[in-house]
Coordinates of C-alpha atoms in Angstrom, one line a residue:
M227 CA -173.7 48.3 111.5
T228 CA -170.7 46.2 112.6
A229 CA -170.0 42.6 113.9
S230 CA -169.0 44.1 117.2
A231 CA -172.6 44.6 118.2
N232 CA -173.1 40.8 118.1
A233 CA -172.7 39.9 121.6
A234 CA -170.7 37.0 120.7
S235 CA -168.0 39.1 119.3
Y236 CA -167.6 40.9 122.5
F237 CA -168.1 38.0 125.2
V238 CA -166.2 35.4 123.1
D239 CA -164.1 36.4 120.1
R240 CA -162.1 39.2 121.6
H241 CA -160.8 36.9 124.2
S242 CA -159.4 34.7 121.9
T243 CA -156.6 37.1 121.3
E244 CA -156.4 38.6 124.6
R245 CA -156.4 35.4 126.7
P246 CA -156.8 32.5 124.6
D247 CA -155.4 29.9 127.3
K248 CA -157.6 31.4 130.1
I249 CA -160.1 29.0 131.3
A250 CA -163.6 30.4 130.8
F251 CA -165.5 27.3 132.3
R252 CA -164.6 24.3 134.5
E253 CA -167.1 21.6 135.7
A254 CA -167.1 20.7 139.3
A255 CA -166.9 17.0 140.4
G256 CA -167.5 14.1 138.0
K257 CA -166.0 14.9 134.7
K258 CA -164.0 17.9 135.6
R259 CA -163.7 19.1 132.1
S260 CA -162.8 22.7 131.2
L261 CA -162.9 25.1 128.4
S262 CA -160.6 27.8 127.6
Y263 CA -161.5 31.3 125.9
G264 CA -159.9 30.4 122.8
Q265 CA -161.3 26.8 122.7
L266 CA -164.9 28.3 123.2
A267 CA -164.2 31.0 120.3
S268 CA -163.3 27.9 118.1
D269 CA -166.2 25.6 119.2
S270 CA -168.8 28.2 119.1
S271 CA -167.8 29.2 115.4
Q272 CA -168.0 25.4 114.6
V273 CA -171.6 25.2 116.1
A274 CA -172.6 28.4 114.0
G275 CA -171.3 26.5 111.0
A276 CA -173.1 23.3 111.8
L277 CA -176.3 25.3 112.3
A278 CA -176.0 26.8 108.8
R279 CA -175.3 23.4 107.3
A280 CA -178.4 21.9 109.1
G281 CA -180.3 24.7 107.4
I282 CA -181.3 26.4 110.5
A283 CA -181.6 30.0 109.3
R284 CA -181.1 33.4 110.9
E285 CA -183.8 34.3 113.4
C286 CA -185.0 30.6 113.7
R287 CA -185.4 29.4 117.3
I288 CA -183.5 26.6 118.9
A289 CA -184.4 25.2 122.2
M290 CA -181.7 24.3 124.6
L291 CA -182.5 21.8 127.3
V292 CA -178.8 21.6 128.4
L293 CA -177.6 21.2 132.0
D294 CA -174.7 23.1 133.3
Q295 CA -171.8 21.9 131.2
I296 CA -169.3 23.2 128.9
E297 CA -171.8 22.4 125.8
F298 CA -174.2 25.0 127.1
P299 CA -171.9 27.9 126.3
Q300 CA -170.7 26.4 123.2
I301 CA -174.1 26.0 121.8
F302 CA -175.5 29.4 123.2
W303 CA -172.5 31.5 121.6
G304 CA -172.6 29.5 118.4
A305 CA -176.1 30.4 117.8
L306 CA -175.6 33.9 118.6
K307 CA -172.8 33.9 116.0
A308 CA -175.1 32.5 113.5
G309 CA -177.8 35.1 114.3
V310 CA -179.9 31.9 115.5
I311 CA -182.2 32.6 118.5
P312 CA -181.2 30.2 121.4
V313 CA -184.0 29.4 124.0
P314 CA -182.5 27.8 127.2
L315 CA -185.1 25.9 129.0
N316 CA -185.5 24.9 132.6
T317 CA -184.4 21.5 132.9
L318 CA -186.6 20.4 135.8
L319 CA -190.0 21.0 134.0
S320 CA -192.7 18.4 133.1
T321 CA -193.4 16.7 129.8
A322 CA -196.7 18.7 129.4
V323 CA -194.9 22.1 130.0
Y324 CA -192.0 21.2 127.4
E325 CA -194.8 20.2 124.9
T326 CA -196.5 23.8 125.4
I327 CA -193.1 25.6 125.1
L328 CA -191.8 23.8 122.0
R329 CA -195.3 24.5 120.5
D330 CA -195.0 28.1 121.6
S331 CA -191.6 28.9 120.6
R332 CA -191.8 26.9 117.2
A333 CA -188.2 26.0 117.8
T334 CA -186.8 24.1 114.5
A335 CA -184.0 22.3 116.7
L336 CA -183.7 20.8 120.1
F337 CA -180.3 20.6 122.0
V338 CA -180.8 18.1 124.9
S339 CA -178.6 16.5 127.5
A340 CA -178.9 12.9 127.5
E341 CA -179.9 13.0 131.3
V342 CA -182.9 15.1 130.4
W343 CA -184.1 13.2 127.3
P344 CA -186.5 10.8 128.8
V345 CA -188.5 13.6 130.2
V346 CA -188.7 15.7 126.9
K347 CA -188.7 12.6 124.5
Q348 CA -192.7 12.4 124.0
A349 CA -193.0 16.4 123.8
A350 CA -190.0 16.5 121.3
L351 CA -191.2 13.8 119.0
A352 CA -194.6 15.5 118.8
A353 CA -193.4 18.9 118.4
P354 CA -194.5 20.0 114.8
D355 CA -191.7 22.4 114.2
L356 CA -188.8 20.4 115.4
Q357 CA -186.7 19.3 112.5
H358 CA -183.5 18.4 114.5
I359 CA -183.0 16.7 117.9
V360 CA -179.2 17.0 119.0
V361 CA -178.4 14.8 122.0
I362 CA -175.3 15.5 124.3
G363 CA -174.1 12.3 126.0
D364 CA -172.6 9.1 125.3
E365 CA -175.5 7.4 123.6
T366 CA -177.7 8.7 120.7
P367 CA -181.4 7.6 121.0
E368 CA -183.5 6.4 117.9
G369 CA -184.7 9.6 116.0
T370 CA -181.9 11.9 117.4
I371 CA -178.4 13.0 116.3
G372 CA -175.3 13.0 118.6
F373 CA -173.9 16.5 119.4
G374 CA -170.4 15.2 118.1
D375 CA -172.2 13.9 114.8
F376 CA -174.1 17.3 114.4
L377 CA -170.6 19.3 114.5
A378 CA -168.3 16.9 112.7
G379 CA -166.8 18.4 109.6
A380 CA -169.0 21.8 109.8
E381 CA -167.2 24.7 108.5
P382 CA -166.6 27.4 111.3
Q383 CA -168.6 30.7 110.8
H384 CA -167.6 33.9 112.1
A385 CA -170.3 36.0 114.2
V386 CA -172.6 37.8 111.9
A387 CA -173.0 41.4 111.7
C388 CA -176.1 42.8 113.7
S389 CA -177.4 45.6 115.7
A390 CA -177.3 45.9 119.4
D391 CA -181.1 45.9 119.2
E392 CA -181.6 42.6 117.3
E393 CA -183.2 39.9 118.9
A394 CA -180.5 37.5 120.3
F395 CA -182.2 35.1 122.8
W396 CA -185.3 34.1 124.4
L397 CA -185.8 33.0 128.2
Y398 CA -188.9 31.3 129.3
S399 CA -190.1 32.9 132.8
S400 CA -189.9 30.5 135.8
G401 CA -193.8 30.1 135.8
S402 CA -194.2 30.7 139.8
T403 CA -197.5 31.6 139.1
G404 CA -198.6 29.7 136.1
L405 CA -197.3 28.6 132.6
P406 CA -193.9 30.0 131.7
K407 CA -193.9 32.9 129.0
G408 CA -191.2 33.7 126.4
V409 CA -189.0 36.7 127.3
R410 CA -187.4 38.2 124.1
H411 CA -183.9 39.8 124.8
V412 CA -181.5 41.6 122.4
H413 CA -177.9 41.4 121.9
G414 CA -177.1 44.8 123.8
A415 CA -179.0 43.5 127.1
L416 CA -176.0 41.2 127.9
R417 CA -173.6 43.8 127.9
A418 CA -175.8 46.1 129.8
T419 CA -176.0 44.0 132.7
A420 CA -172.3 43.4 132.5
E421 CA -171.4 47.2 132.5
T422 CA -174.0 48.1 135.4
Y423 CA -174.3 45.3 138.0
G424 CA -171.3 43.5 136.8
A425 CA -168.8 46.3 136.8
Q426 CA -170.1 48.8 139.3
V427 CA -171.6 46.7 142.1
L428 CA -169.8 43.1 141.8
K429 CA -166.8 44.8 140.7
I430 CA -165.9 41.6 139.0
T431 CA -162.4 41.0 137.6
E432 CA -160.4 38.5 135.6
Q433 CA -158.8 37.1 138.7
D434 CA -162.4 35.9 140.1
V435 CA -163.8 32.4 140.2
V436 CA -167.6 32.4 140.2
Y437 CA -169.8 29.7 141.3
S438 CA -173.5 30.1 141.0
V439 CA -176.1 27.8 142.4
A440 CA -178.6 29.2 139.9
K441 CA -178.4 27.4 136.7
L442 CA -177.5 28.9 133.2
F443 CA -181.0 28.7 132.0
F444 CA -182.2 31.4 134.2
A445 CA -181.7 35.0 133.9
Y446 CA -180.0 35.2 137.3
G447 CA -177.7 32.1 136.5
M448 CA -176.9 33.0 133.0
G449 CA -175.6 36.5 134.4
N450 CA -173.8 35.1 137.2
A451 CA -171.9 32.3 135.4
M452 CA -171.7 33.5 132.0
S453 CA -172.2 36.9 130.9
L454 CA -170.6 38.8 134.0
P455 CA -167.5 36.6 134.2
M456 CA -167.1 36.5 130.5
A457 CA -167.1 40.3 130.1
V458 CA -163.9 40.4 132.0
G459 CA -162.2 37.1 131.3
A460 CA -163.1 35.6 134.6
T461 CA -163.6 31.7 135.1
A462 CA -166.9 30.2 136.1
V463 CA -167.6 27.0 137.9
L464 CA -170.4 24.8 136.3
F465 CA -172.2 22.1 138.2
S466 CA -174.9 20.0 136.6
G467 CA -176.5 18.5 139.6
R468 CA -178.8 19.6 142.3
P469 CA -177.1 22.1 144.6
T470 CA -178.0 20.7 147.9
P471 CA -176.2 22.4 151.2
D472 CA -173.8 19.4 151.3
V473 CA -173.1 19.4 147.6
V474 CA -172.6 23.2 147.7
V475 CA -170.1 23.2 150.7
D476 CA -168.1 20.5 148.8
I477 CA -167.8 22.6 145.7
L478 CA -166.8 25.8 147.7
E479 CA -164.1 23.9 149.2
A480 CA -162.7 22.2 146.4
E481 CA -163.2 25.0 143.7
K482 CA -162.2 27.8 145.8
P483 CA -164.5 30.4 144.2
T484 CA -163.9 34.1 145.1
I485 CA -167.6 35.0 144.3
F486 CA -170.5 32.8 145.3
C487 CA -173.9 33.5 143.9
G488 CA -176.9 31.8 146.0
V489 CA -180.6 32.2 147.0
P490 CA -181.9 32.9 150.4
T491 CA -183.4 29.2 151.0
L492 CA -179.8 27.8 150.2
Y493 CA -178.2 30.4 152.4
A494 CA -180.5 29.3 155.4
A495 CA -180.1 25.7 154.8
T496 CA -176.4 26.1 154.5
L497 CA -176.1 27.9 157.7
A498 CA -178.3 25.5 159.3
R499 CA -175.7 22.5 158.4
F500 CA -172.9 24.4 159.9
E501 CA -174.4 25.3 163.3
S502 CA -172.0 22.8 164.9
A503 CA -169.1 22.7 162.3
T504 CA -166.1 24.4 161.4
K505 CA -165.8 26.9 158.6
P506 CA -164.3 25.6 155.6
E507 CA -161.2 27.5 154.0
V508 CA -162.7 29.3 151.0
P509 CA -161.3 32.4 149.5
L510 CA -164.7 34.3 149.3
R511 CA -164.5 38.0 148.8
C512 CA -168.1 38.5 147.8
C513 CA -171.6 36.7 148.1
I514 CA -174.7 37.7 146.2
S515 CA -178.3 36.7 146.7
A516 CA -181.5 37.3 144.4
G517 CA -184.5 35.3 143.5
E518 CA -186.3 36.3 146.7
A519 CA -185.6 39.0 149.4
L520 CA -183.0 38.0 151.9
P521 CA -184.2 37.8 155.4
E522 CA -182.1 40.3 157.5
D523 CA -181.4 37.5 160.1
I524 CA -179.8 35.2 157.5
G525 CA -177.5 37.9 156.2
R526 CA -176.2 38.9 159.5
K527 CA -175.6 35.4 160.5
W528 CA -173.8 34.5 157.1
K529 CA -171.6 37.4 157.7
A530 CA -170.9 36.4 161.2
F531 CA -169.9 33.0 160.1
W532 CA -168.0 33.5 156.9
G533 CA -166.6 37.1 157.4
V534 CA -168.3 38.2 154.0
D535 CA -171.4 40.1 153.3
I536 CA -174.2 38.9 151.2
L537 CA -175.1 41.7 148.6
D538 CA -179.0 41.1 148.5
G539 CA -180.4 42.3 145.2
V540 CA -183.4 42.1 143.0
G541 CA -183.6 41.2 139.1
S542 CA -186.0 39.5 136.9
T543 CA -186.3 37.7 133.7
E544 CA -187.7 40.5 132.0
M545 CA -184.6 42.9 133.3
L546 CA -182.1 39.9 132.6
H547 CA -180.2 40.6 136.0
I548 CA -179.9 42.6 139.0
F549 CA -181.2 46.2 138.8
L550 CA -181.5 47.1 142.7
S551 CA -178.9 46.1 145.1
N552 CA -176.9 46.4 148.2
A553 CA -173.2 46.9 147.7
A554 CA -170.1 45.8 149.0
D555 CA -169.3 49.0 151.0
D556 CA -173.0 49.7 151.6
V557 CA -174.8 47.0 152.9
V558 CA -178.0 47.2 155.1
Y559 CA -179.7 43.9 155.7
G560 CA -183.5 43.9 155.7
T561 CA -183.2 46.2 152.4
S562 CA -182.7 45.6 148.9
G563 CA -180.5 48.4 148.8
V564 CA -180.5 51.2 146.0
A565 CA -180.7 51.3 142.2
V566 CA -177.8 49.9 140.4
P567 CA -176.1 52.6 138.6
G568 CA -177.4 52.8 135.1
Y569 CA -181.1 52.0 136.4
Q570 CA -184.0 54.3 137.3
L571 CA -186.9 53.2 139.9
R572 CA -190.4 54.4 140.6
L573 CA -192.9 53.5 143.2
V574 CA -196.5 53.8 142.2
D575 CA -199.7 53.3 143.6
E576 CA -202.9 51.7 141.8
A577 CA -203.6 54.9 139.7
G578 CA -199.9 54.9 138.5
D579 CA -199.0 57.9 140.8
E580 CA -195.7 58.3 142.7
V581 CA -196.1 57.2 146.4
A582 CA -194.5 59.1 149.3
Q583 CA -191.7 57.9 151.3
G584 CA -192.6 55.2 153.6
E585 CA -195.7 54.3 151.5
I586 CA -196.0 51.0 149.7
G587 CA -196.1 50.9 146.1
E588 CA -195.5 48.8 143.0
L589 CA -191.7 48.8 141.6
L590 CA -191.2 50.1 138.2
V591 CA -187.9 49.9 136.7
C592 CA -186.0 51.4 133.7
G593 CA -182.8 50.3 132.2
D594 CA -181.0 49.1 128.9
S595 CA -181.3 45.3 129.9
A596 CA -185.1 45.4 129.6
A597 CA -186.6 42.7 127.4
D598 CA -188.2 43.4 124.1
G599 CA -191.5 42.0 125.3
Y600 CA -193.1 38.6 125.7
W601 CA -193.7 36.4 122.8
N602 CA -197.5 35.8 121.8
Q603 CA -198.6 37.5 125.0
R604 CA -200.1 40.9 123.9
H605 CA -202.2 41.5 126.9
K606 CA -199.4 40.7 129.3
N607 CA -197.0 43.0 127.1
R608 CA -199.2 45.9 127.6
A609 CA -199.5 45.2 131.4
T610 CA -196.0 44.8 132.0
F611 CA -194.1 47.1 129.6
E612 CA -195.1 50.8 129.7
G613 CA -192.7 52.7 127.4
K614 CA -189.3 52.6 129.1
W615 CA -190.6 51.3 132.1
T616 CA -191.1 47.7 133.2
R617 CA -193.3 46.6 135.8
T618 CA -192.0 44.3 138.4
G619 CA -194.9 42.9 140.3
D620 CA -193.1 43.6 143.5
K621 CA -194.1 45.9 146.3
Y622 CA -191.8 48.2 148.1
Q623 CA -191.3 50.9 150.5
R624 CA -188.6 53.6 150.2
D625 CA -187.0 54.8 153.6
S626 CA -185.5 58.1 154.4
Q627 CA -182.1 57.0 153.4
G628 CA -183.5 56.2 149.7
R629 CA -183.2 52.5 150.3
Y630 CA -185.9 50.0 149.2
I631 CA -187.7 47.6 151.5
Y632 CA -189.4 44.6 150.3
C633 CA -192.9 44.1 151.2
G634 CA -194.0 41.2 148.9
R635 CA -195.3 40.3 145.4
T636 CA -198.4 42.2 144.2
D637 CA -200.5 39.1 144.3
D638 CA -199.3 38.2 147.9
M639 CA -200.1 41.5 149.7
F640 CA -203.3 41.7 151.6
K641 CA -205.0 43.9 154.2
V642 CA -205.7 43.1 157.7
S643 CA -208.0 45.4 159.6
G644 CA -207.7 47.7 156.6
I645 CA -203.8 48.1 156.9
W646 CA -201.5 46.8 154.1
L647 CA -199.6 43.5 155.7
S648 CA -196.2 42.6 154.3
P649 CA -195.9 38.8 154.3
F650 CA -192.4 39.3 154.1
E651 CA -192.1 41.2 157.2
V652 CA -193.8 38.3 159.2
E653 CA -191.7 35.6 157.4
Q654 CA -188.4 37.7 158.4
A655 CA -189.6 37.8 162.1
L656 CA -190.5 34.3 162.2
V657 CA -187.0 32.9 160.5
S658 CA -185.3 34.8 163.1
H659 CA -186.6 32.3 165.6
P660 CA -183.9 29.7 166.3
A661 CA -186.3 26.7 165.6
V662 CA -187.4 27.8 162.3
L663 CA -185.7 27.0 158.9
E664 CA -188.0 28.3 156.1
V665 CA -191.4 30.1 156.2
A666 CA -194.1 31.5 153.8
V667 CA -196.9 33.4 154.9
V668 CA -200.1 33.8 152.8
S669 CA -203.6 35.1 153.3
A670 CA -206.4 33.0 154.6
R671 CA -210.0 33.9 155.6
D672 CA -211.3 33.3 159.1
D673 CA -214.9 32.5 160.3
A674 CA -216.1 35.9 159.4
G675 CA -214.4 35.8 155.9
L676 CA -211.9 38.2 156.7
E677 CA -208.4 38.0 155.4
K678 CA -205.6 37.0 158.2
P679 CA -202.0 35.8 157.9
K680 CA -201.4 32.0 158.0
A681 CA -197.7 30.8 158.2
Y682 CA -196.4 27.5 156.8
I683 CA -193.3 26.6 158.8
V684 CA -190.4 24.1 158.2
L685 CA -188.5 23.4 161.3
K686 CA -184.6 23.0 161.5
E687 CA -185.4 19.8 163.8
G688 CA -187.3 18.7 166.6
P689 CA -191.0 17.9 166.7
A690 CA -193.9 20.4 166.1
S691 CA -196.3 21.1 168.9
P692 CA -199.2 23.3 169.6
E693 CA -196.9 24.7 172.3
L694 CA -194.3 25.7 169.7
A695 CA -196.9 27.4 167.5
A696 CA -198.2 29.5 170.3
E697 CA -194.7 30.5 171.2
L698 CA -194.0 31.4 167.4
K699 CA -197.1 33.5 167.4
A700 CA -196.1 35.4 170.5
F701 CA -192.8 35.8 169.2
V702 CA -194.1 37.6 166.2
K703 CA -196.3 39.8 168.3
D704 CA -193.4 41.0 170.5
K705 CA -191.2 41.3 167.4
I706 CA -193.2 43.3 165.0
G707 CA -196.8 44.0 166.5
K708 CA -199.8 42.2 167.8
W709 CA -202.1 42.7 164.7
K710 CA -199.3 41.0 162.3
Y711 CA -198.9 37.6 163.9
P712 CA -200.2 34.3 162.0
R713 CA -203.5 33.5 163.3
W714 CA -202.7 29.8 161.8
I715 CA -199.4 28.0 161.8
E716 CA -199.0 24.9 159.8
F717 CA -195.8 22.8 160.0
A718 CA -194.5 21.1 156.8
D719 CA -191.7 19.1 155.8
D720 CA -191.1 21.3 152.7
L721 CA -192.3 24.2 150.9
P722 CA -193.3 24.1 147.2
K723 CA -190.6 25.9 145.3
T724 CA -189.5 26.7 141.6
A725 CA -186.2 25.6 140.3
T726 CA -184.8 28.8 141.3
G727 CA -185.6 28.2 144.8
K728 CA -188.7 30.9 144.8
I729 CA -191.6 29.7 147.0
Q730 CA -194.5 29.4 145.3
R731 CA -197.1 30.9 147.6
F732 CA -199.9 30.8 145.0
K733 CA -199.8 26.9 145.6
L734 CA -200.1 27.5 149.3
R735 CA -203.1 30.1 149.0
Q736 CA -205.1 27.3 147.2
D737 CA -204.6 25.4 150.2
S738 CA -205.7 27.9 152.8

């Protein structure tokens, strides 16, 4: 066992000699602070020393409620160096959910950005296992210690030696269908994502500048803006605020990234913003999308406007990053592409048997980035992790070219007239209509108690009307088939989403 198996040795410390002055992270807008690889190596070692001085022992958990700012990588990698397990948390949750997570994780310390402190304060002060609350910001609330004071005078500590299979960090799932689950990842998983998707699909290099709208506390964002660029010594742009289309475009223009990592809802909203505007000058060479399947129409319009493809892919918190994707020289919109090199895929029916080409099955994946399981969730462990295979909960078809076509989440699928209906297929048809910005399709029951599709639609502009609803129904009939059209259409100002931009269809089903 050697120290090199500690992920911090590979992602941080080796750069302190290879490229110490290279900027690893820079903040967009506002503070405009930056952090070099050499400084990150030094700062993270001091964090490790401060954790040890505070009595936070190896394998203890520390919660991170930290915005996308340079303190995030300092704390995350410092914890890994100390053998302490960082648990990055979604910064957009409620006080009650924070209370649940802090009790569930039994974190002994909380690192929190001052902006988020008012929301977590009550939960943090009530958490029975918290011994230290460290606040990042200009003020230090009562009962807490400032981040600078926590670090002051601490002796730097080198990365502890560990196995690649040792637990490194946790991520709590986004909770799109209920309370979040603690997903446990090992040191080797970070490098596995960098050597598969990062190197062989994204083909990221040291010269790249990456901007991700998904935040660092998400598996997708952590890969986009931390492990993938850090594997090659690239630069990541961090933004702590809400990534609205206007803000995102401003960041693209100001920071000039070469790789942009978005989500389908944002790509659609950004395109709508540019319907009558001039394309900004941005040196993009690649865009990627995950979180939800990318509608074909959005991908084609983005390529036509920017001249750059969106590589639509599929990942999960359980697999840490993308394992199924289109590639730069092999994009087919309307599909999720093929397995990322290093991963294996299966499509199975309810009995666990392989389905034939063209049939719908649940997607299972096998790869070295798989989680070590859920924390305190034995029943869900058994249902999700089957030996080397991980159940994704996604329904797919495989076409004659070996490409995977998304049909919907297992919980979203339903039968109409005895035939499986893919809500995503109906959504793709509707979003290709010029009046539609966003759409979600769920099942609802008619007067006879039979399941039929119902669509919730957000318009780009203009008034909703019964005439437009009828037009949209006819549009779907003509595009994908008469029996697939939504029997009901409800217009909405917005759709319920997780912080990653995933539409929370379970909430819409509850209303149907």
